[in-house]
Short mmCIF file of C-alpha atoms and ligand atoms in Angstrom, two decimals:
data_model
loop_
_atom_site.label_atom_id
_atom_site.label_comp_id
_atom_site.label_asym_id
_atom_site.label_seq_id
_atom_site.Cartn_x
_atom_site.Cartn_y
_atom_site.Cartn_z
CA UNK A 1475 111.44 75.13 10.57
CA UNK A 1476 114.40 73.81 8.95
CA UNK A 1477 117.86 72.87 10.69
CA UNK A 1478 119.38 72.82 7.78
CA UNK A 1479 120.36 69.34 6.88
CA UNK A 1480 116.79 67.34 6.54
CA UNK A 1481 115.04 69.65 4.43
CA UNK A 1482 111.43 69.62 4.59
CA UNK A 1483 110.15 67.87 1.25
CA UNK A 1484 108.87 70.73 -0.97
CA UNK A 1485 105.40 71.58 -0.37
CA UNK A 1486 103.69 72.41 -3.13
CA UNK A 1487 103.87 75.94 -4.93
CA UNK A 1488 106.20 78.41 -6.33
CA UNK A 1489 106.07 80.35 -2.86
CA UNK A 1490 107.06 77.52 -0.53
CA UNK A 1491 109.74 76.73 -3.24
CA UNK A 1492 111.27 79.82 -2.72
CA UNK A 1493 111.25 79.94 0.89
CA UNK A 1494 113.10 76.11 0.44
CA UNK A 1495 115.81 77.74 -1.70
CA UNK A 1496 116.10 81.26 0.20
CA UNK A 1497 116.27 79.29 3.78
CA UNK A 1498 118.72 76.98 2.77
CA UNK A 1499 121.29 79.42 1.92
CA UNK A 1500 120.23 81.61 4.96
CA UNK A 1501 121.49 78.75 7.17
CA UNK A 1502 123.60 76.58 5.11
CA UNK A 1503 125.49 79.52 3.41
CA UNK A 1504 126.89 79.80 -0.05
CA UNK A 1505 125.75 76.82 -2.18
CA UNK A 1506 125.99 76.11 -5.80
CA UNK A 1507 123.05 75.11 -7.48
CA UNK A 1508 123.66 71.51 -7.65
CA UNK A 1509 123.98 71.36 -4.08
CA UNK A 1510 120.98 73.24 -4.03
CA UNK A 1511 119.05 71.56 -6.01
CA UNK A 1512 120.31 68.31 -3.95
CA UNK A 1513 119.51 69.92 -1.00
CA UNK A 1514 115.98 71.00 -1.65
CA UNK A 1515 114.90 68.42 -4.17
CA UNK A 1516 113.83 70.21 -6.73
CA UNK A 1517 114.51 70.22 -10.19
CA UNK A 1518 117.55 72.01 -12.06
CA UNK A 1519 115.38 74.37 -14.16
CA UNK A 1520 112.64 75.68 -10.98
CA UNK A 1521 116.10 76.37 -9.03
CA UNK A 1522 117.54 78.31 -11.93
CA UNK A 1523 114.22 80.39 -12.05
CA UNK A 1524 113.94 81.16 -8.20
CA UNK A 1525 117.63 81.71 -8.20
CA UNK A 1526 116.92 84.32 -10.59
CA UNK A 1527 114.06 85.65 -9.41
CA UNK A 1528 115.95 86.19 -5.61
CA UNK A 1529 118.70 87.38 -7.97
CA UNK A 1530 116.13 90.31 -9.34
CA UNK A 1531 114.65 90.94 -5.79
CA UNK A 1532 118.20 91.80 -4.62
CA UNK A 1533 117.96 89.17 -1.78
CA UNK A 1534 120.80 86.80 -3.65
CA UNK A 1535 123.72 87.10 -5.32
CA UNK A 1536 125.44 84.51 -7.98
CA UNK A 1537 129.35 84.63 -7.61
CA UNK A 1538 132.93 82.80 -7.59
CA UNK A 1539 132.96 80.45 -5.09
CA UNK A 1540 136.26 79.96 -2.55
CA UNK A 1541 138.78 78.12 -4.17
CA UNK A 1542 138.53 74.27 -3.98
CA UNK A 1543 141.06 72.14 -3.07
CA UNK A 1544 140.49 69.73 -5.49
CA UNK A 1545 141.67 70.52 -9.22
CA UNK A 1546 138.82 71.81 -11.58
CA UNK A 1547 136.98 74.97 -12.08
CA UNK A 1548 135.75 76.03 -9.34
CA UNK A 1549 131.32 76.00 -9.17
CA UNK A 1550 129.41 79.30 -9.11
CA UNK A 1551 127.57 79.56 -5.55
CA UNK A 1552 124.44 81.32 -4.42
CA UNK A 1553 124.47 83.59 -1.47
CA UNK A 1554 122.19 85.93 0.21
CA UNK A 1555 122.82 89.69 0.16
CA UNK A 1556 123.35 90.30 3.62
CA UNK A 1557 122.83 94.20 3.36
CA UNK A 1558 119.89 94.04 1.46
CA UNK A 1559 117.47 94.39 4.06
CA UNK A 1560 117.56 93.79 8.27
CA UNK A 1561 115.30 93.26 11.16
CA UNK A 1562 115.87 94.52 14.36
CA UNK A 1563 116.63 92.08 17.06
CA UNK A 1564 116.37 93.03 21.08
CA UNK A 1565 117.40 91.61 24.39
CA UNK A 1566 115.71 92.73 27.67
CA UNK A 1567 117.75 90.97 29.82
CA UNK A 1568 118.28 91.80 34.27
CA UNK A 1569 121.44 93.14 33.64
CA UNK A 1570 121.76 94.46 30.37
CA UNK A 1571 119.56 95.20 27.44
CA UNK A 1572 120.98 94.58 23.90
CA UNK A 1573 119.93 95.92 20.53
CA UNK A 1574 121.47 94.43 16.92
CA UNK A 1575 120.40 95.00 13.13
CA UNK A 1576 120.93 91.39 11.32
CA UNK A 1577 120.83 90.48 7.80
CA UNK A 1578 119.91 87.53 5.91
CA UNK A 1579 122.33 84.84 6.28
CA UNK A 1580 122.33 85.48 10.05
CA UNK A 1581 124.35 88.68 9.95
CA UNK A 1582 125.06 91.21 12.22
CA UNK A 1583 125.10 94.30 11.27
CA UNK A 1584 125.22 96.73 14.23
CA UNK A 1585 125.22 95.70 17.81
CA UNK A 1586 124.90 97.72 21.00
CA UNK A 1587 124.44 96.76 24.68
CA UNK A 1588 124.40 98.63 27.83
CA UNK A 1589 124.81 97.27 31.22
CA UNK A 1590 122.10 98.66 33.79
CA UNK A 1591 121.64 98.20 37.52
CA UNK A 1592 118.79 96.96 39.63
CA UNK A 1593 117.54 100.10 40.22
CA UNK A 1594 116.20 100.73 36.45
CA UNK A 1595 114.70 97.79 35.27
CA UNK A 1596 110.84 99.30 35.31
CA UNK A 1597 109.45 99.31 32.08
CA UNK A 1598 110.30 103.17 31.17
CA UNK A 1599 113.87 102.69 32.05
CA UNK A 1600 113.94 99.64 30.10
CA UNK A 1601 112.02 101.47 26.96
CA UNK A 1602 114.24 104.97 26.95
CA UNK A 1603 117.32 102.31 26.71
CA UNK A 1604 116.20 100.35 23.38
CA UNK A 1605 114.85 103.89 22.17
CA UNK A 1606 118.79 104.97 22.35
CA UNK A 1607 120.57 101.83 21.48
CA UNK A 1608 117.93 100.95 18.70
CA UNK A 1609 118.74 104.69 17.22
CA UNK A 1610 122.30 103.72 17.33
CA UNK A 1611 122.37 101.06 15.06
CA UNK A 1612 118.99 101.65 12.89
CA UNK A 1613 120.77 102.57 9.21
CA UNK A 1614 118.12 104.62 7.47
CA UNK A 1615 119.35 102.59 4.07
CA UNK A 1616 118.36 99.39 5.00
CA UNK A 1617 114.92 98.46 5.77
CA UNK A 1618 113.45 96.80 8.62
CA UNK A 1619 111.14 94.52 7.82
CA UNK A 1620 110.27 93.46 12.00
CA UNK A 1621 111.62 93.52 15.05
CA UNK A 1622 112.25 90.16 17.26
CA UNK A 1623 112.49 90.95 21.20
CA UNK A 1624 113.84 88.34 23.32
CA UNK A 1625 112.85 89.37 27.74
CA UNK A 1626 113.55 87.23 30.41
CA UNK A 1627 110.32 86.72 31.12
CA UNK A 1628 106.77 84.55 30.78
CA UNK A 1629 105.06 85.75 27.29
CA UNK A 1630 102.24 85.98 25.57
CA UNK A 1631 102.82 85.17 21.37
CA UNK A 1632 99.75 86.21 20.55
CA UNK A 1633 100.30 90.04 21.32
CA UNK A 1634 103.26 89.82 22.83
CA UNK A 1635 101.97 90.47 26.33
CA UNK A 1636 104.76 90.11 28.64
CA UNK A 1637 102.69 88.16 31.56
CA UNK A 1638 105.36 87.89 34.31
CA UNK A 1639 109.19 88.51 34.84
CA UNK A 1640 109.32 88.14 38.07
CA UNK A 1641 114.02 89.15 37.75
CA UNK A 1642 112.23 92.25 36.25
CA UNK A 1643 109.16 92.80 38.75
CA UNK A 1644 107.00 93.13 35.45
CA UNK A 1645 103.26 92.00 35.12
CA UNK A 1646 101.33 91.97 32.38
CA UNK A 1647 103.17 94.37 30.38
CA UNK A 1648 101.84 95.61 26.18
CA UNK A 1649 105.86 94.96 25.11
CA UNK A 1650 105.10 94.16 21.60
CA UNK A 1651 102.86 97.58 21.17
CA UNK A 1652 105.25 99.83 23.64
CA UNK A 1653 108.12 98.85 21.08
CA UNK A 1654 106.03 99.24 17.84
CA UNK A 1655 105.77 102.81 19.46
CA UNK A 1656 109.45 103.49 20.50
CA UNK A 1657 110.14 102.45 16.74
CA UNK A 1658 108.53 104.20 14.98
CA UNK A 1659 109.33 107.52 17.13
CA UNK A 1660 112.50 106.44 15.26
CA UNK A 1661 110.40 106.29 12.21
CA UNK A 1662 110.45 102.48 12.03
CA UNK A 1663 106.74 100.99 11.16
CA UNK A 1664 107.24 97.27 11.26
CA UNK A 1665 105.83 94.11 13.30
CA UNK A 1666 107.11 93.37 16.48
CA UNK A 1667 107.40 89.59 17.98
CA UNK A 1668 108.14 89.60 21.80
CA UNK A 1669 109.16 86.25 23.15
CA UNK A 1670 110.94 84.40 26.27
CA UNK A 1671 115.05 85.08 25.84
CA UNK A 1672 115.87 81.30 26.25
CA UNK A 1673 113.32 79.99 23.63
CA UNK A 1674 114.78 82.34 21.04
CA UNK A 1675 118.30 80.99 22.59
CA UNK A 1676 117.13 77.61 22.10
CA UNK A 1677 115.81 78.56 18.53
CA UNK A 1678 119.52 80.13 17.44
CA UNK A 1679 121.81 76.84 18.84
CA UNK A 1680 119.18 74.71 16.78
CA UNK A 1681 119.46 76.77 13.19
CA UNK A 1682 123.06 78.04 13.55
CA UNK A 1683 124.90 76.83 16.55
CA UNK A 1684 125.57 73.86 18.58
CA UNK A 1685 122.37 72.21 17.98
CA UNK A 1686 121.79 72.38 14.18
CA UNK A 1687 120.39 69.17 12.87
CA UNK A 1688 119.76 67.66 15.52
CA UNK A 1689 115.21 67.93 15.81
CA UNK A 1690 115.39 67.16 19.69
CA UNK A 1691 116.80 69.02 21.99
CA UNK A 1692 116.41 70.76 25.29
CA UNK A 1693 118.50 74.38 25.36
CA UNK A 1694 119.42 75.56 29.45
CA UNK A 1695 120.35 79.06 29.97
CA UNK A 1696 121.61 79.38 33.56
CA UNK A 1697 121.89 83.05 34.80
CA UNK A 1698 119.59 85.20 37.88
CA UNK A 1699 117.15 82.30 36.82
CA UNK A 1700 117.17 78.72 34.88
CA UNK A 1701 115.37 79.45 31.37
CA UNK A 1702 114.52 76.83 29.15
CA UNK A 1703 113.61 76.16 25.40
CA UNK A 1704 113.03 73.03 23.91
CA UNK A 1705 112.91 71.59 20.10
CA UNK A 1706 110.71 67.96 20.03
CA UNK A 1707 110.48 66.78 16.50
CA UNK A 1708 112.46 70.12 14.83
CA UNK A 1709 109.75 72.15 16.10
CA UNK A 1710 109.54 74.89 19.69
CA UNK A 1711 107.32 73.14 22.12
CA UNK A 1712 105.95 76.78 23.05
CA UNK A 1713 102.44 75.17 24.89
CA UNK A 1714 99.08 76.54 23.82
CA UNK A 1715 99.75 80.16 25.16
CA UNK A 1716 103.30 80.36 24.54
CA UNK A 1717 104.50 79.85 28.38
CA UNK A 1718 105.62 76.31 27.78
CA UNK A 1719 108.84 75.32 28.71
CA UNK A 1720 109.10 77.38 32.37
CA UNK A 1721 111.56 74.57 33.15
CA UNK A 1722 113.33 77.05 35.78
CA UNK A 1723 109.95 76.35 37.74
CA UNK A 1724 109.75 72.45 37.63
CA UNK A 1725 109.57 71.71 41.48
CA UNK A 1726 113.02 69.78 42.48
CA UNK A 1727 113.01 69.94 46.42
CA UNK A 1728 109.82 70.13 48.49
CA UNK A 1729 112.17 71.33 51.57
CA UNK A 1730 113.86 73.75 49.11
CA UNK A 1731 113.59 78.29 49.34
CA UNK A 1732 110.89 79.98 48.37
CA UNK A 1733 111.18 81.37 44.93
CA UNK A 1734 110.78 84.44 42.75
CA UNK A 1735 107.91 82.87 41.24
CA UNK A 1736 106.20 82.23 44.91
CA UNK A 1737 106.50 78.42 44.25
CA UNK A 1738 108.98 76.25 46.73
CA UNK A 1739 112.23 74.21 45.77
CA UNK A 1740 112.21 75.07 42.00
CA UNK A 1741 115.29 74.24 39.89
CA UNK A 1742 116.07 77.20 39.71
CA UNK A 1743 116.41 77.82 43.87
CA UNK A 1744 118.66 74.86 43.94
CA UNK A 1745 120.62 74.78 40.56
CA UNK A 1746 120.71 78.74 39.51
CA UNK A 1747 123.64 81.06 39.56
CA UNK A 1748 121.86 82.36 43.50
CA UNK A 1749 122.66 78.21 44.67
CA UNK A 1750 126.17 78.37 43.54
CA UNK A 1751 127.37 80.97 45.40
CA UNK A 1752 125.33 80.96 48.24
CA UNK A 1753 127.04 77.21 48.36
CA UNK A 1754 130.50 78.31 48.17
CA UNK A 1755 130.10 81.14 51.07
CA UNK A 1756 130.29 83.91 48.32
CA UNK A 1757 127.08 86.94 48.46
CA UNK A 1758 124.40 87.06 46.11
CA UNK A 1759 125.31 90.03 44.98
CA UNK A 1760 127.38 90.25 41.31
CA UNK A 1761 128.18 94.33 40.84
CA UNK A 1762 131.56 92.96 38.62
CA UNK A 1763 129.56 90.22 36.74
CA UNK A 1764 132.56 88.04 37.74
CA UNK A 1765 131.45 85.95 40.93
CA UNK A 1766 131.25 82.64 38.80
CA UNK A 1767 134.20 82.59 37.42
CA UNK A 1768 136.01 83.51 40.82
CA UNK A 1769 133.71 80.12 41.80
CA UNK A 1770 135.07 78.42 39.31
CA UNK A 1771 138.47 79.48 39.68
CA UNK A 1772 138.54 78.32 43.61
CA UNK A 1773 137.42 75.02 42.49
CA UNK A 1774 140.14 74.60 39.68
CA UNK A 1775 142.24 75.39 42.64
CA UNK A 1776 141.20 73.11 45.14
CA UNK A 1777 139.25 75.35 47.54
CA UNK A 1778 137.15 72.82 49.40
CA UNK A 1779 133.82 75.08 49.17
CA UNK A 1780 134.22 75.91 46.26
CA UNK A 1781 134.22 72.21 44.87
CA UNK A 1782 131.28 71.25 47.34
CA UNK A 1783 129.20 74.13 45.59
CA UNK A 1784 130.31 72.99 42.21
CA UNK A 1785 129.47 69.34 43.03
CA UNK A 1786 126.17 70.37 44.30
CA UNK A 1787 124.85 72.83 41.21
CA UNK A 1788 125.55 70.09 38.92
CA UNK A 1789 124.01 67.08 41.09
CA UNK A 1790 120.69 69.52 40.83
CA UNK A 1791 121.14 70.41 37.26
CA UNK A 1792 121.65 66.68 36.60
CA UNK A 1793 118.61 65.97 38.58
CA UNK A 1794 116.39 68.32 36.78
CA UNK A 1795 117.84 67.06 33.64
CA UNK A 1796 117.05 63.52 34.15
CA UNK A 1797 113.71 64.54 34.52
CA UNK A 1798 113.47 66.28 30.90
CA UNK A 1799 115.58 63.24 29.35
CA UNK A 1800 112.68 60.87 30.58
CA UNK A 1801 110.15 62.93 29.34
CA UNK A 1802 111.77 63.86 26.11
CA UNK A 1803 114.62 61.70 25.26
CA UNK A 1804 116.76 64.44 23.83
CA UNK A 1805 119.63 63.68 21.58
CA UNK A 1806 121.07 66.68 23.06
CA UNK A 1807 121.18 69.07 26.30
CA UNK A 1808 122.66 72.18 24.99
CA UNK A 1809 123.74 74.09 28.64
CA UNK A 1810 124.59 78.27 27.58
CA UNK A 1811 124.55 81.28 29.86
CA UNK A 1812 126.48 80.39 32.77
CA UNK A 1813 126.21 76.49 32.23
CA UNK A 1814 128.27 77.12 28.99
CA UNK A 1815 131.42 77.99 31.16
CA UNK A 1816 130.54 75.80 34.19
CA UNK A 1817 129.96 72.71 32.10
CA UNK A 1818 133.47 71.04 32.31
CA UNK A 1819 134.18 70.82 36.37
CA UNK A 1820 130.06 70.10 36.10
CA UNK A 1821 130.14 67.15 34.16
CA UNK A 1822 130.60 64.70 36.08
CA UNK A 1823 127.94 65.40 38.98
CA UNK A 1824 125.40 65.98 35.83
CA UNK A 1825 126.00 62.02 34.37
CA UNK A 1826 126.00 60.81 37.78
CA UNK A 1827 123.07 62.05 38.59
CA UNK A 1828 121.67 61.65 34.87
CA UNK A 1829 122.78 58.02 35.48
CA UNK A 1830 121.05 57.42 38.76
CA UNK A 1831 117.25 59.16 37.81
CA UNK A 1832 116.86 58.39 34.20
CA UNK A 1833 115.18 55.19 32.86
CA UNK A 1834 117.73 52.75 31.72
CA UNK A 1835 118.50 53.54 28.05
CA UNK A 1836 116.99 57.19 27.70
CA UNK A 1837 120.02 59.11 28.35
CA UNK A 1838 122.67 56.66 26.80
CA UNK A 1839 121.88 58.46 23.59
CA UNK A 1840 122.10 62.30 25.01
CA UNK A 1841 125.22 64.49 24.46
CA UNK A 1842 125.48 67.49 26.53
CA UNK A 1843 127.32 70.11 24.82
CA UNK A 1844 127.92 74.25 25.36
CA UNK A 1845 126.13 76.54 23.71
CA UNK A 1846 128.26 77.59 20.64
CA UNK A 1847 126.64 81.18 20.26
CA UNK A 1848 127.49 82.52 23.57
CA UNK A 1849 125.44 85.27 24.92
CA UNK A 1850 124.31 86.47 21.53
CA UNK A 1851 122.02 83.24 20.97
CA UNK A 1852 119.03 85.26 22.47
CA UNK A 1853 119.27 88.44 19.72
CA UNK A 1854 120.22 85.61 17.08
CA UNK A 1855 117.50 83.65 18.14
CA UNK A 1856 114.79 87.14 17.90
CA UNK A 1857 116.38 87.73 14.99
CA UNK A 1858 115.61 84.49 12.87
CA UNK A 1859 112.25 84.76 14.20
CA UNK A 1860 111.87 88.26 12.75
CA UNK A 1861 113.49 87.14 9.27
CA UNK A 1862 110.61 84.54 9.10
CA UNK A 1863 108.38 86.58 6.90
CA UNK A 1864 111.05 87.35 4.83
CA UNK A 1865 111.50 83.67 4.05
CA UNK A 1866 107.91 83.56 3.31
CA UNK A 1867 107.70 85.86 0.57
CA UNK A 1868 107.94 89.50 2.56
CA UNK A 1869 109.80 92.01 0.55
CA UNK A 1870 110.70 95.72 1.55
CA UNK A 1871 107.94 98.41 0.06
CA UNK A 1872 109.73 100.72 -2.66
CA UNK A 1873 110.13 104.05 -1.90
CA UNK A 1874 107.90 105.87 -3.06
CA UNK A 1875 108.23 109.98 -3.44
CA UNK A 1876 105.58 111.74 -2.14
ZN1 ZN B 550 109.83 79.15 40.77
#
């Protein structure tokens, strides 16, 4: 799993050669092939022959490149052909579900999302909606080669066996074969990969947002809940089942509210979106999707409750976060969701606390930074896990007339 700078010395092989040269112009984007064959470390003449052979499989194209600044011709560059082929990336999220089509080279083709309320988050609500928005933006020319489906919930990689959302009120749910079957009503026959929303958010910031290149790394999503994904060594930490890195559940308060999960004082009681406005007087309940940034707002402006319940998210964030940094020693905390736009007035409370519970010199080195993908990190983040095959060698079947 590459980031994109450190490239993985070649293994050995024609295949794994290709996969170097096709994923680093997925993530790196256009590259000549002296930068590529810098990048990779192979030689001039094996580049020139996978080159072409991408070239013949329609997956890359040779061009122009920009013009440089400096004087001089300016180098031919490789780049992937975007429209060649696409996988289909999905988002079951409380709120909203989200369907996209994305191309190599990150891409997005088509995107549709549609807001939903509490009332229709059972599973046949939830499957009617990526039935309609997956027919919206399925383009009968291009072919899926897999599906990726990020859900805000606890997941089994395996078979893609969503175990528990509790936001959801699922349990033990067949996701990955109920969406083989809504695709290919659509007449779609591909794999499906069903997996927690946060670890495919982590997965995006660390290939193509605020987190690329950098192999350790813990990724916060703040929203109903606290989801976490984390990258030790350039790799997921995923556990043995695939229901690693629950860090919404880590217990914070022993005197804290019973939570969705049954457990007492998680992070996610004292730190999620429910803390912050239950802490500055405001209901739980969001219809407008707005009541954070009217939080934030107050605070900006003074409004004493406000500022208390800003002071207080971030003193249990930083808590919980000194906790991972011990454990981990990240060189980054990358906070998205509702962190993203809460980080600034949260800063401070976060190092302070940081400060206090971490062991001397483990969080000097840690940067916390927003998310730079926003809320699409999660169908970026399916999406690069569906392209995966692709990298490997997985090419769409001709048509064939019958
Ligand atoms: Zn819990």
């Amino acid at each position: 799993m590459l980031s994109g700078e450190q490239p993985h010395p070649p293994r050995g092989g024609r295949r794994a050669s290709a996969r170097t040269v096709l994923e680093q112009v997925h993530l790196a984007g256009p590259l000549s092939r002296a930068e590529l064959t810098r990048l990779t470390g192979l030689n001039r003449s094996t580049v020139k022959g996978i080159v072409d052979e991408l070239g013949a499989e329609g997956l890359v194209m040779e061009g122009a490149a920009e013009p440089r600044k400096t004087p001089g011709r300016p180098s031919r560059v490789v780049r992937v052909c975007s429209e060649r082929l696409a996988v289909l990336a999905v988002e079951i999220a409380v709120d909203f579900v989200a369907v996209a089509t994305v191309g190599l080279g990150g891409t997005v083709h088509r995107q549709a999302r549609v807001s939903r309320s509490r009332e229709h988050l059972d599973v046949e609500s939830t499957r009617s909606a990526v039935r309609e928005l997956a027919a919206s933006v399925i383009d009968a020319r291009v072919p899926i080669m897999g599906a990726g489906v990020a859900v805000v919930g606890i997941v089994r990689r395996g078979d893609g066996v969503v175990r528990l959302a509790p936001n959801l009120g699922w349990r033990d749910v067949e996701l990955a074969s109920l969406t083989r079957g809504t695709l290919a009503a659509l007449g779609v026959d591909c794999p499906v990969w069903v997996g927690n929303e946060a670890d495919f958010g982590a997965l995006a910031e660390h290939r193509r947002g605020a987190a690329r290149a950098h192999a350790n790394m813990v990724y916060l999503s703040g929203e109903v809940g606290i989801g976490g994904g984390l990258i030790v060594d350039g790799q997921p930490l995923v556990g043995a089942a695939g229901y690693g890195g629950e860090i919404g559940h880590i217990p914070v308060n022993p005197d804290g509210r019973t939570c969705g999960c049954g457990g007492q004082g998680c992070w996610e009681t004292e730190a999620g979106k429910a803390a912050l406005l239950r802490h500055a007087g405001q209901p739980a309940e969001d219809p407008h999707g707005d009541a954070v940034e009217r939080v934030m707002a107050a605070a900006a402006a003074g409004d004493e409750a406000a500022t208390a319940a800003v002071d207080a998210v971030g003193a249990w964030l930083g808590i919980g976060l000194a906790g991972l940094v011990n454990i981990l020693n990240p060189e980054l905390i990358v906070l998205g969701g509702m962190y993203g736009r809460t980080l600034p007035a949260m800063r401070q409370p976060i190092r302070e606390r940081m400060t206090r519970h971490t062991i001397g010199p483990t969080a000097e080195g840690t940067a916390i930074v927003a998310a730079s993908l926003g809320l699409d990190a999660p169908l970026l983040g399916a999406a690069e896990f569906a392209l995966e095959p692709v990298l490997d060698g997985a090419r769409p079947v001709p048509l064939v007339d019958a």
